[in-house]
mmCIF file of C-alpha atoms and ligand atoms in Angstrom:
data_model
loop_
_atom_site.group_PDB
_atom_site.id
_atom_site.type_symbol
_atom_site.label_atom_id
_atom_site.label_comp_id
_atom_site.label_asym_id
_atom_site.label_seq_id
_atom_site.Cartn_x
_atom_site.Cartn_y
_atom_site.Cartn_z
ATOM 1 C CA MET A 1 0.001 -0.193 -0.040
ATOM 2 C CA PRO A 2 1.522 3.423 -0.833
ATOM 3 C CA PHE A 3 1.702 5.861 1.595
ATOM 4 C CA PRO A 4 0.674 9.539 1.078
ATOM 5 C CA GLN A 5 3.721 11.739 0.389
ATOM 6 C CA ARG A 6 4.760 14.370 3.220
ATOM 7 C CA PRO A 7 3.228 17.597 2.071
ATOM 8 C CA PRO A 8 5.767 19.938 0.689
ATOM 9 C CA SER A 9 4.048 23.241 1.735
ATOM 10 C CA ARG A 10 5.645 23.948 4.752
ATOM 11 C CA LEU A 11 9.172 24.724 5.144
ATOM 12 C CA PRO A 12 10.529 22.666 8.172
ATOM 13 C CA LEU A 13 13.416 23.757 10.469
ATOM 14 C CA SER A 14 15.754 21.058 9.883
ATOM 15 C CA PRO A 15 14.208 17.860 7.899
ATOM 16 C CA PRO A 16 15.847 14.844 7.066
ATOM 17 C CA GLN A 17 17.740 14.735 3.376
ATOM 18 C CA LEU A 18 18.278 11.387 1.827
ATOM 19 C CA VAL A 19 21.691 11.165 0.157
ATOM 20 C CA GLY A 20 19.993 8.083 -2.595
ATOM 21 C CA THR A 21 22.140 5.330 -1.554
ATOM 22 C CA GLU A 22 19.886 4.035 1.538
ATOM 23 C CA LEU A 23 17.651 1.857 -0.206
ATOM 24 C CA ASP A 24 20.691 0.018 -2.214
ATOM 25 C CA SER A 25 22.287 -0.125 1.500
ATOM 26 C CA LEU A 26 19.086 -1.501 3.035
ATOM 27 C CA ARG A 27 18.331 -3.874 0.216
ATOM 28 C CA ALA A 28 21.686 -5.452 0.788
ATOM 29 C CA THR A 29 21.117 -5.931 4.422
ATOM 30 C CA LEU A 30 17.549 -7.409 4.420
ATOM 31 C CA GLU A 31 18.584 -9.591 1.560
ATOM 32 C CA ALA A 32 21.697 -10.982 3.226
ATOM 33 C CA GLY A 33 18.967 -12.035 5.911
ATOM 34 C CA TRP A 34 19.943 -9.472 8.553
ATOM 35 C CA LEU A 35 16.377 -7.892 9.408
ATOM 36 C CA ALA A 36 17.296 -9.621 12.822
ATOM 37 C CA PRO A 37 19.193 -10.325 15.095
ATOM 38 C CA ALA A 38 21.610 -7.524 14.513
ATOM 39 C CA GLY A 39 23.959 -8.255 11.913
ATOM 40 C CA PRO A 40 27.208 -6.689 10.385
ATOM 41 C CA ALA A 41 25.549 -3.265 9.654
ATOM 42 C CA PRO A 42 25.572 -1.799 13.332
ATOM 43 C CA ALA A 43 29.229 -3.129 13.569
ATOM 44 C CA ALA A 44 29.902 -1.509 10.263
ATOM 45 C CA PHE A 45 28.192 1.844 11.208
ATOM 46 C CA GLU A 46 30.198 1.644 14.783
ATOM 47 C CA GLU A 47 33.976 1.445 12.946
ATOM 48 C CA ALA A 48 32.708 4.047 10.481
ATOM 49 C CA VAL A 49 31.967 6.457 13.233
ATOM 50 C CA ALA A 50 34.941 5.456 15.585
ATOM 51 C CA ALA A 51 36.942 6.272 12.341
ATOM 52 C CA LEU A 52 35.659 9.492 11.650
ATOM 53 C CA THR A 53 35.522 10.787 15.162
ATOM 54 C CA GLY A 54 38.973 9.615 16.269
ATOM 55 C CA PHE A 55 37.713 7.519 19.185
ATOM 56 C CA ALA A 56 38.764 4.132 19.724
ATOM 57 C CA GLY A 57 35.544 2.500 19.870
ATOM 58 C CA ALA A 58 31.762 2.999 19.535
ATOM 59 C CA VAL A 59 28.220 1.336 20.755
ATOM 60 C CA ALA A 60 25.201 1.760 18.564
ATOM 61 C CA THR A 61 22.137 2.752 20.337
ATOM 62 C CA SER A 62 18.432 2.973 19.389
ATOM 63 C CA SER A 63 19.036 6.962 20.211
ATOM 64 C CA GLY A 64 21.165 9.404 21.334
ATOM 65 C CA THR A 65 19.229 9.728 24.751
ATOM 66 C CA ALA A 66 19.795 5.885 25.026
ATOM 67 C CA ALA A 67 23.654 6.320 24.661
ATOM 68 C CA LEU A 68 23.758 8.982 27.466
ATOM 69 C CA HIS A 69 21.738 6.775 29.700
ATOM 70 C CA LEU A 70 24.466 4.084 29.313
ATOM 71 C CA ALA A 71 26.826 6.644 29.521
ATOM 72 C CA TYR A 72 25.489 7.450 33.016
ATOM 73 C CA ARG A 73 25.113 3.882 33.971
ATOM 74 C CA VAL A 74 28.719 2.974 33.112
ATOM 75 C CA LEU A 75 30.153 6.093 34.972
ATOM 76 C CA GLY A 76 28.354 4.793 38.130
ATOM 77 C CA VAL A 77 25.754 7.526 38.604
ATOM 78 C CA GLN A 78 23.932 6.660 41.774
ATOM 79 C CA PRO A 79 20.701 8.069 43.469
ATOM 80 C CA GLY A 80 21.573 11.701 44.941
ATOM 81 C CA ASP A 81 24.666 12.167 42.924
ATOM 82 C CA GLU A 82 25.117 15.343 41.562
ATOM 83 C CA VAL A 83 25.370 15.673 37.515
ATOM 84 C CA TRP A 84 26.464 19.180 36.160
ATOM 85 C CA ALA A 85 25.256 20.398 32.667
ATOM 86 C CA PRO A 86 24.968 23.627 30.960
ATOM 87 C CA CYS A 87 21.551 25.070 31.519
ATOM 88 C CA MET A 88 21.541 25.998 27.651
ATOM 89 C CA THR A 89 20.854 22.477 26.393
ATOM 90 C CA PHE A 90 17.885 20.294 25.560
ATOM 91 C CA VAL A 91 16.364 18.381 28.415
ATOM 92 C CA ALA A 92 17.663 14.940 27.104
ATOM 93 C CA THR A 93 21.353 15.961 28.221
ATOM 94 C CA VAL A 94 20.256 15.215 31.698
ATOM 95 C CA ALA A 95 17.052 13.224 31.406
ATOM 96 C CA PRO A 96 18.279 9.960 32.237
ATOM 97 C CA ALA A 97 20.330 10.965 34.876
ATOM 98 C CA VAL A 98 17.229 12.693 36.478
ATOM 99 C CA GLN A 99 15.431 9.252 36.086
ATOM 100 C CA MET A 100 17.941 7.396 37.695
ATOM 101 C CA GLY A 101 17.677 9.742 40.900
ATOM 102 C CA ALA A 102 20.561 12.158 40.327
ATOM 103 C CA VAL A 103 20.456 15.746 41.037
ATOM 104 C CA PRO A 104 21.181 18.149 38.285
ATOM 105 C CA ARG A 105 23.010 21.470 38.806
ATOM 106 C CA PHE A 106 22.874 23.805 36.022
ATOM 107 C CA LEU A 107 25.740 26.191 35.070
ATOM 108 C CA ASP A 108 25.515 29.225 32.622
ATOM 109 C CA VAL A 109 27.183 29.608 29.465
ATOM 110 C CA THR A 110 29.280 31.934 27.714
ATOM 111 C CA GLU A 111 27.940 34.932 25.715
ATOM 112 C CA ARG A 112 30.574 34.363 23.140
ATOM 113 C CA GLY A 113 29.863 30.740 22.040
ATOM 114 C CA TRP A 114 26.732 29.614 24.176
ATOM 115 C CA THR A 115 28.470 26.889 25.298
ATOM 116 C CA LEU A 116 29.344 25.936 29.148
ATOM 117 C CA ASP A 117 31.601 28.547 30.724
ATOM 118 C CA PRO A 118 34.771 26.863 31.954
ATOM 119 C CA ASP A 119 35.859 29.758 34.351
ATOM 120 C CA LEU A 120 32.508 29.522 36.290
ATOM 121 C CA LEU A 121 32.839 25.573 36.158
ATOM 122 C CA ALA A 122 36.304 25.770 37.693
ATOM 123 C CA GLU A 123 34.946 28.232 40.370
ATOM 124 C CA GLU A 124 32.047 26.208 41.116
ATOM 125 C CA LEU A 125 34.139 22.887 41.345
ATOM 126 C CA SER A 126 36.407 24.365 44.000
ATOM 127 C CA ARG A 127 33.264 25.296 45.916
ATOM 128 C CA ALA A 128 31.929 21.754 45.581
ATOM 129 C CA ALA A 129 35.295 20.182 46.722
ATOM 130 C CA ARG A 130 34.805 22.379 49.875
ATOM 131 C CA ARG A 131 31.637 21.257 50.367
ATOM 132 C CA GLY A 132 32.534 17.810 50.216
ATOM 133 C CA ARG A 133 30.352 17.062 47.190
ATOM 134 C CA LEU A 134 31.774 17.080 43.483
ATOM 135 C CA PRO A 135 29.547 16.227 40.796
ATOM 136 C CA ARG A 136 30.011 12.425 39.872
ATOM 137 C CA VAL A 137 30.068 13.539 36.181
ATOM 138 C CA VAL A 138 29.927 17.108 34.346
ATOM 139 C CA VAL A 139 28.194 16.832 30.707
ATOM 140 C CA PRO A 140 29.264 19.930 28.526
ATOM 141 C CA VAL A 141 27.229 20.124 25.334
ATOM 142 C CA ASP A 142 28.203 21.209 21.814
ATOM 143 C CA LEU A 143 25.325 23.325 21.158
ATOM 144 C CA TYR A 144 23.445 23.609 17.916
ATOM 145 C CA GLY A 145 26.687 21.889 16.438
ATOM 146 C CA GLN A 146 29.173 24.188 17.729
ATOM 147 C CA CYS A 147 32.033 22.729 20.027
ATOM 148 C CA CYS A 148 32.110 23.487 23.830
ATOM 149 C CA ASP A 149 35.762 24.415 25.156
ATOM 150 C CA LEU A 150 36.545 21.128 25.857
ATOM 151 C CA ALA A 151 40.076 21.630 26.584
ATOM 152 C CA ALA A 152 39.484 24.269 29.231
ATOM 153 C CA ILE A 153 36.627 22.252 30.786
ATOM 154 C CA HIS A 154 38.736 18.937 30.944
ATOM 155 C CA ALA A 155 41.416 20.692 32.812
ATOM 156 C CA ALA A 156 38.954 21.964 35.076
ATOM 157 C CA CYS A 157 37.493 18.644 35.894
ATOM 158 C CA GLY A 158 40.811 16.808 35.771
ATOM 159 C CA ARG A 159 41.974 18.869 38.581
ATOM 160 C CA TRP A 160 39.293 16.924 40.796
ATOM 161 C CA GLY A 161 39.166 13.568 38.909
ATOM 162 C CA VAL A 162 35.743 14.172 37.467
ATOM 163 C CA PRO A 163 35.071 12.380 34.351
ATOM 164 C CA VAL A 164 33.521 14.438 31.088
ATOM 165 C CA LEU A 165 30.631 13.183 29.421
ATOM 166 C CA CYS A 166 30.240 15.491 26.385
ATOM 167 C CA ASP A 167 26.893 15.537 24.799
ATOM 168 C CA SER A 168 27.863 15.909 20.835
ATOM 169 C CA ALA A 169 24.404 14.723 19.890
ATOM 170 C CA ALA A 170 23.769 17.466 17.484
ATOM 171 C CA ALA A 171 27.559 17.889 16.472
ATOM 172 C CA MET A 172 28.770 15.437 14.160
ATOM 173 C CA GLY A 173 31.156 16.718 11.767
ATOM 174 C CA ALA A 174 31.875 19.837 13.849
ATOM 175 C CA GLU A 175 35.433 20.462 14.997
ATOM 176 C CA GLY A 176 36.709 21.457 18.325
ATOM 177 C CA ARG A 177 40.438 22.838 19.094
ATOM 178 C CA GLU A 178 43.158 21.549 16.978
ATOM 179 C CA GLY A 179 40.824 20.034 14.317
ATOM 180 C CA ARG A 180 39.828 17.425 16.761
ATOM 181 C CA HIS A 181 36.316 16.166 16.027
ATOM 182 C CA ALA A 182 33.427 17.249 18.487
ATOM 183 C CA GLY A 183 33.508 15.026 21.776
ATOM 184 C CA ARG A 184 37.307 14.403 21.471
ATOM 185 C CA GLY A 185 38.920 14.885 24.743
ATOM 186 C CA ALA A 186 35.746 13.646 26.666
ATOM 187 C CA ARG A 187 36.006 10.185 28.631
ATOM 188 C CA LEU A 188 32.879 9.533 26.609
ATOM 189 C CA ALA A 189 30.695 11.327 24.002
ATOM 190 C CA VAL A 190 27.587 10.764 22.418
ATOM 191 C CA PHE A 191 26.027 11.453 19.105
ATOM 192 C CA SER A 192 22.331 11.258 17.812
ATOM 193 C CA PHE A 193 21.188 10.169 14.371
ATOM 194 C CA ASN A 194 17.522 11.497 14.925
ATOM 195 C CA GLY A 195 15.794 12.512 11.961
ATOM 196 C CA ASN A 196 16.239 16.163 12.513
ATOM 197 C CA LYS A 197 20.271 15.854 12.756
ATOM 198 C CA ILE A 198 22.702 16.466 9.959
ATOM 199 C CA VAL A 199 22.939 13.025 9.146
ATOM 200 C CA THR A 200 20.389 10.441 10.035
ATOM 201 C CA ALA A 201 19.710 6.986 10.573
ATOM 202 C CA GLY A 202 15.841 7.650 10.882
ATOM 203 C CA GLY A 203 16.594 7.327 14.581
ATOM 204 C CA GLY A 204 19.451 5.958 16.801
ATOM 205 C CA GLY A 205 22.552 7.183 18.654
ATOM 206 C CA MET A 206 26.109 6.205 19.269
ATOM 207 C CA LEU A 207 28.347 6.261 22.523
ATOM 208 C CA VAL A 208 32.017 6.723 21.703
ATOM 209 C CA GLY A 209 35.129 6.601 23.851
ATOM 210 C CA ASP A 210 38.574 5.421 24.262
ATOM 211 C CA ASP A 211 38.489 2.968 27.305
ATOM 212 C CA PRO A 212 37.491 -0.618 25.802
ATOM 213 C CA ALA A 213 36.135 -1.724 29.046
ATOM 214 C CA LEU A 214 33.642 1.214 29.681
ATOM 215 C CA LEU A 215 32.246 0.416 26.011
ATOM 216 C CA ALA A 216 32.061 -3.084 26.653
ATOM 217 C CA ARG A 217 29.974 -2.392 29.768
ATOM 218 C CA ALA A 218 27.902 -0.282 27.839
ATOM 219 C CA ARG A 219 27.193 -2.699 25.348
ATOM 220 C CA GLN A 220 26.299 -5.306 27.609
ATOM 221 C CA LEU A 221 23.970 -3.182 29.550
ATOM 222 C CA ALA A 222 22.575 -2.255 26.181
ATOM 223 C CA GLY A 223 21.786 -6.108 25.355
ATOM 224 C CA GLN A 224 19.735 -6.596 29.051
ATOM 225 C CA ALA A 225 23.228 -6.964 30.905
ATOM 226 C CA LYS A 226 23.264 -10.754 29.996
ATOM 227 C CA GLU A 227 26.275 -12.552 31.562
ATOM 228 C CA PRO A 228 28.153 -14.972 29.205
ATOM 229 C CA ALA A 229 26.497 -18.183 30.205
ATOM 230 C CA ALA A 230 23.979 -20.525 27.966
ATOM 231 C CA HIS A 231 21.103 -19.713 30.254
ATOM 232 C CA TYR A 232 19.928 -15.951 30.743
ATOM 233 C CA GLU A 233 22.339 -14.824 33.694
ATOM 234 C CA HIS A 234 21.960 -11.144 34.904
ATOM 235 C CA GLU A 235 24.051 -9.588 37.926
ATOM 236 C CA THR A 236 22.128 -6.351 36.895
ATOM 237 C CA THR A 237 19.406 -5.183 34.763
ATOM 238 C CA GLY A 238 19.830 -3.416 31.444
ATOM 239 C CA TYR A 239 18.096 -2.177 28.423
ATOM 240 C CA THR A 240 17.217 -2.821 24.722
ATOM 241 C CA TYR A 241 19.024 -0.041 23.559
ATOM 242 C CA GLY A 242 21.098 -1.535 20.554
ATOM 243 C CA MET A 243 20.681 -0.309 17.073
ATOM 244 C CA SER A 244 18.645 -2.205 14.454
ATOM 245 C CA SER A 245 20.426 -3.419 11.464
ATOM 246 C CA VAL A 246 17.619 -1.275 9.196
ATOM 247 C CA LEU A 247 18.687 1.950 11.119
ATOM 248 C CA ALA A 248 22.485 1.258 10.886
ATOM 249 C CA ALA A 249 22.421 0.193 6.969
ATOM 250 C CA VAL A 250 20.449 4.102 6.739
ATOM 251 C CA GLY A 251 23.234 5.413 8.916
ATOM 252 C CA LEU A 252 25.984 3.769 6.721
ATOM 253 C CA ALA A 253 24.571 5.257 3.719
ATOM 254 C CA GLN A 254 24.324 8.635 5.210
ATOM 255 C CA LEU A 255 27.821 8.922 6.654
ATOM 256 C CA PRO A 256 29.399 9.515 3.548
ATOM 257 C CA ALA A 257 27.703 12.669 3.017
ATOM 258 C CA LEU A 258 28.736 14.741 6.263
ATOM 259 C CA PRO A 259 31.391 16.805 4.794
ATOM 260 C CA ALA A 260 28.986 18.074 2.188
ATOM 261 C CA ARG A 261 26.314 18.592 4.987
ATOM 262 C CA VAL A 262 28.650 20.505 6.851
ATOM 263 C CA ALA A 263 29.591 22.605 4.174
ATOM 264 C CA ARG A 264 26.042 23.250 2.964
ATOM 265 C CA ARG A 265 24.886 24.085 6.704
ATOM 266 C CA ARG A 266 27.483 26.481 7.006
ATOM 267 C CA GLU A 267 26.683 27.900 3.976
ATOM 268 C CA VAL A 268 23.018 28.545 4.968
ATOM 269 C CA PHE A 269 24.401 30.145 8.098
ATOM 270 C CA ALA A 270 26.648 32.502 5.987
ATOM 271 C CA THR A 271 24.011 33.577 3.797
ATOM 272 C CA TYR A 272 21.842 34.439 6.900
ATOM 273 C CA ALA A 273 24.293 36.308 8.348
ATOM 274 C CA ALA A 274 25.332 38.224 5.212
ATOM 275 C CA ALA A 275 21.449 39.008 4.437
ATOM 276 C CA LEU A 276 20.504 39.862 8.165
ATOM 277 C CA GLY A 277 23.333 40.203 10.250
ATOM 278 C CA ALA A 278 23.815 44.182 9.332
ATOM 279 C CA LEU A 279 20.025 44.911 10.328
ATOM 280 C CA PRO A 280 19.929 46.758 13.766
ATOM 281 C CA GLY A 281 19.016 44.399 16.396
ATOM 282 C CA ILE A 282 19.960 40.930 14.394
ATOM 283 C CA SER A 283 22.890 38.917 15.625
ATOM 284 C CA PHE A 284 24.194 35.461 15.209
ATOM 285 C CA ILE A 285 26.044 33.034 17.405
ATOM 286 C CA ALA A 286 30.067 33.800 16.644
ATOM 287 C CA GLU A 287 32.485 31.076 16.306
ATOM 288 C CA PRO A 288 34.562 31.329 19.646
ATOM 289 C CA GLY A 289 37.752 31.790 17.224
ATOM 290 C CA TRP A 290 38.842 28.053 17.416
ATOM 291 C CA GLY A 291 37.259 24.993 15.902
ATOM 292 C CA ARG A 292 34.671 24.793 13.286
ATOM 293 C CA ALA A 293 30.789 24.342 13.691
ATOM 294 C CA ASN A 294 28.895 22.196 11.629
ATOM 295 C CA ARG A 295 26.189 24.897 11.922
ATOM 296 C CA TRP A 296 23.072 22.305 12.755
ATOM 297 C CA LEU A 297 20.734 25.180 13.345
ATOM 298 C CA THR A 298 21.437 28.693 12.576
ATOM 299 C CA VAL A 299 19.814 30.940 15.520
ATOM 300 C CA ALA A 300 19.046 34.429 14.942
ATOM 301 C CA GLN A 301 19.299 36.738 18.026
ATOM 302 C CA VAL A 302 16.554 39.389 18.148
ATOM 303 C CA ALA A 303 16.841 42.308 20.117
ATOM 304 C CA PRO A 304 13.352 43.713 20.315
ATOM 305 C CA ALA A 305 14.058 47.525 20.663
ATOM 306 C CA ALA A 306 16.578 47.827 18.215
ATOM 307 C CA PHE A 307 14.778 45.592 15.325
ATOM 308 C CA GLY A 308 11.229 46.749 16.312
ATOM 309 C CA ALA A 309 9.802 43.165 16.936
ATOM 310 C CA ASP A 310 10.437 40.602 19.375
ATOM 311 C CA ARG A 311 11.444 37.027 18.617
ATOM 312 C CA GLU A 312 8.011 35.568 18.844
ATOM 313 C CA ALA A 313 6.543 38.276 16.461
ATOM 314 C CA VAL A 314 9.265 37.154 13.857
ATOM 315 C CA ARG A 315 8.239 33.450 14.742
ATOM 316 C CA ARG A 316 4.576 34.095 14.348
ATOM 317 C CA ALA A 317 5.249 35.871 10.941
ATOM 318 C CA LEU A 318 7.111 33.109 9.541
ATOM 319 C CA GLU A 319 4.442 30.429 11.015
ATOM 320 C CA ALA A 320 1.868 32.553 8.981
ATOM 321 C CA ALA A 321 4.017 31.924 5.629
ATOM 322 C CA GLY A 322 4.189 28.208 6.571
ATOM 323 C CA ILE A 323 7.910 28.616 7.667
ATOM 324 C CA GLU A 324 8.923 26.646 10.799
ATOM 325 C CA SER A 325 11.205 28.488 13.336
ATOM 326 C CA ARG A 326 11.877 27.879 17.161
ATOM 327 C CA PRO A 327 12.895 29.628 19.833
ATOM 328 C CA ALA A 328 16.383 28.704 21.285
ATOM 329 C CA TRP A 329 16.372 26.278 23.918
ATOM 330 C CA LYS A 330 14.525 27.383 27.090
ATOM 331 C CA PRO A 331 17.002 27.009 29.534
ATOM 332 C CA LEU A 332 16.661 23.947 31.907
ATOM 333 C CA HIS A 333 16.932 26.210 35.169
ATOM 334 C CA LEU A 334 13.606 27.944 34.263
ATOM 335 C CA GLN A 335 11.881 24.667 33.459
ATOM 336 C CA PRO A 336 8.843 23.628 35.680
ATOM 337 C CA ALA A 337 10.570 19.951 35.902
ATOM 338 C CA PHE A 338 13.831 21.355 37.328
ATOM 339 C CA ARG A 339 12.407 24.047 39.587
ATOM 340 C CA ASP A 340 14.423 22.690 42.562
ATOM 341 C CA ALA A 341 17.431 22.023 40.873
ATOM 342 C CA PRO A 342 20.789 23.875 42.022
ATOM 343 C CA GLN A 343 22.214 26.406 39.570
ATOM 344 C CA ALA A 344 24.901 28.556 39.260
ATOM 345 C CA GLY A 345 24.147 32.048 37.050
ATOM 346 C CA GLY A 346 21.793 31.565 34.140
ATOM 347 C CA ALA A 347 21.141 35.082 33.225
ATOM 348 C CA VAL A 348 23.361 34.657 29.860
ATOM 349 C CA ALA A 349 21.354 31.911 29.027
ATOM 350 C CA ALA A 350 17.948 33.346 29.785
ATOM 351 C CA ALA A 351 18.558 36.217 27.825
ATOM 352 C CA LEU A 352 19.406 33.891 24.954
ATOM 353 C CA PHE A 353 16.524 32.062 25.235
ATOM 354 C CA GLU A 354 14.367 35.564 25.021
ATOM 355 C CA ARG A 355 16.035 36.524 22.086
ATOM 356 C CA GLY A 356 16.927 33.386 19.937
ATOM 357 C CA LEU A 357 15.528 32.198 17.282
ATOM 358 C CA CYS A 358 16.382 29.026 15.182
ATOM 359 C CA LEU A 359 15.855 29.518 11.569
ATOM 360 C CA PRO A 360 15.456 26.768 8.945
ATOM 361 C CA SER A 361 18.775 25.392 8.205
ATOM 362 C CA GLY A 362 17.944 22.119 6.535
ATOM 363 C CA SER A 363 20.649 21.017 4.003
ATOM 364 C CA GLY A 364 18.092 20.400 1.381
ATOM 365 C CA MET A 365 16.638 23.914 1.650
ATOM 366 C CA SER A 366 16.805 25.789 -1.788
ATOM 367 C CA PRO A 367 18.286 29.320 -2.247
ATOM 368 C CA ALA A 368 14.377 30.562 -3.257
ATOM 369 C CA GLU A 369 13.477 29.057 0.229
ATOM 370 C CA GLN A 370 15.956 30.682 2.247
ATOM 371 C CA ALA A 371 15.194 33.946 0.429
ATOM 372 C CA ARG A 372 11.410 33.631 1.182
ATOM 373 C CA VAL A 373 12.452 33.304 4.944
ATOM 374 C CA ILE A 374 14.987 36.250 4.704
ATOM 375 C CA ASP A 375 12.388 38.500 3.304
ATOM 376 C CA ILE A 376 9.892 38.007 5.694
ATOM 377 C CA LEU A 377 12.300 38.488 8.789
ATOM 378 C CA ARG A 378 13.540 41.722 6.985
ATOM 379 C CA GLY A 379 9.785 42.529 6.737
ATOM 380 C CA CYS A 380 9.555 42.482 10.485
ATOM 381 C CA GLY A 381 12.036 44.966 11.446
ATOM 382 C CA ARG A 382 11.745 48.658 11.268
ATOM 383 C CA GLY A 383 14.413 48.972 8.166
HETATM 384 C C1 PLP B 401 18.877 15.405 19.771
HETATM 385 C C2 PLP B 401 19.915 15.797 21.014
HETATM 386 C C3 PLP B 401 19.912 14.886 21.970
HETATM 387 C C4 PLP B 401 18.929 13.492 21.886
HETATM 388 O O1 PLP B 401 18.912 12.480 20.875
HETATM 389 P P1 PLP B 401 18.186 11.669 20.316
HETATM 390 O O2 PLP B 401 18.635 10.699 19.526
HETATM 391 O O3 PLP B 401 16.837 12.412 19.668
HETATM 392 O O4 PLP B 401 17.657 10.794 21.570
HETATM 393 C C5 PLP B 401 20.477 15.176 22.900
HETATM 394 N N1 PLP B 401 20.991 16.256 23.328
HETATM 395 C C6 PLP B 401 21.060 17.249 22.279
HETATM 396 C C7 PLP B 401 21.766 18.443 22.525
HETATM 397 C C8 PLP B 401 20.525 17.004 20.958
HETATM 398 O O5 PLP B 401 20.598 17.891 20.133
#
């Protein structure tokens, strides 16, 4: 039975784009008999991602959130432990830890690059050490595909022996200092292949790291924590978190397109910045002076007094024209779900939320579609 086609009338924020080889990859996997159990495709996808990102190993998972959950488990997060994250992120960064009974503490981001403030982190860690309550893990985020300052974060955490788990879910193809791939330098890092990310498997994630023992433990937990025995033997409980062959086949087909996808998303960003960046009251996230963002999403900052309209007015004008845009992440310290969580700062993130609007950034967006977004945005301002 044929499915109806997705209506093309609306311009989405970040729709998936096909490479064109997905069907061949799927057909090869299915015809070789690997619908189930998981066959060679997930292992090949793991190897490809490890090679591309420079990590020693990888565990393919059913989602990025599942990979985060496995990371929290293998890093030994216990009920009552603190888990520190920037307040400016997606809820999935901390959700699994909170579900495990951990207490999140939210730290502010820098105005420059919108990622975890390493100086604030160092101060807060010293204070926590004096309190005798260091976090179990610090979880910086590569926001919208822009790398956090992992070297500085690592240095601050290293002083106290606190491991770093990098949420690089949206940062496939992004580079940090010295051209190292997003996440490199962290004990563990996580990528997502959700449908809205820069390359996708239709859904899925990856846990990467350099310690084979940690990854082996994560892999075991992802497969219901089975001990080596003919019968089912369990010393603890796990999950069904492995990636299916079907998703891995799609992911394998998408991966070679990553460099072109990064180039295209950066071009989309550059086009917005050139067309709108000089308008009074409009600005964009700067690259921090090192690294190379994948520009997963372009985020415009709308200063209402200077521009003549606030970000909600702009969002509504775009929506009326069938164009999806979305406010920047609402900071987690402002979320009702975390009203009791301790925090350090948060004013920078709160201002970014007030003014930040994610614009359509898909790699398949046509120049004509982007020109329409730009025209509507221009029309909202005074000029
Ligand atoms: C997409 C995303 C996730 C979650 O990944 P899923 O594969 O959707 O579970 C986590 N953190 C950030 C920053 C993300 O952008």
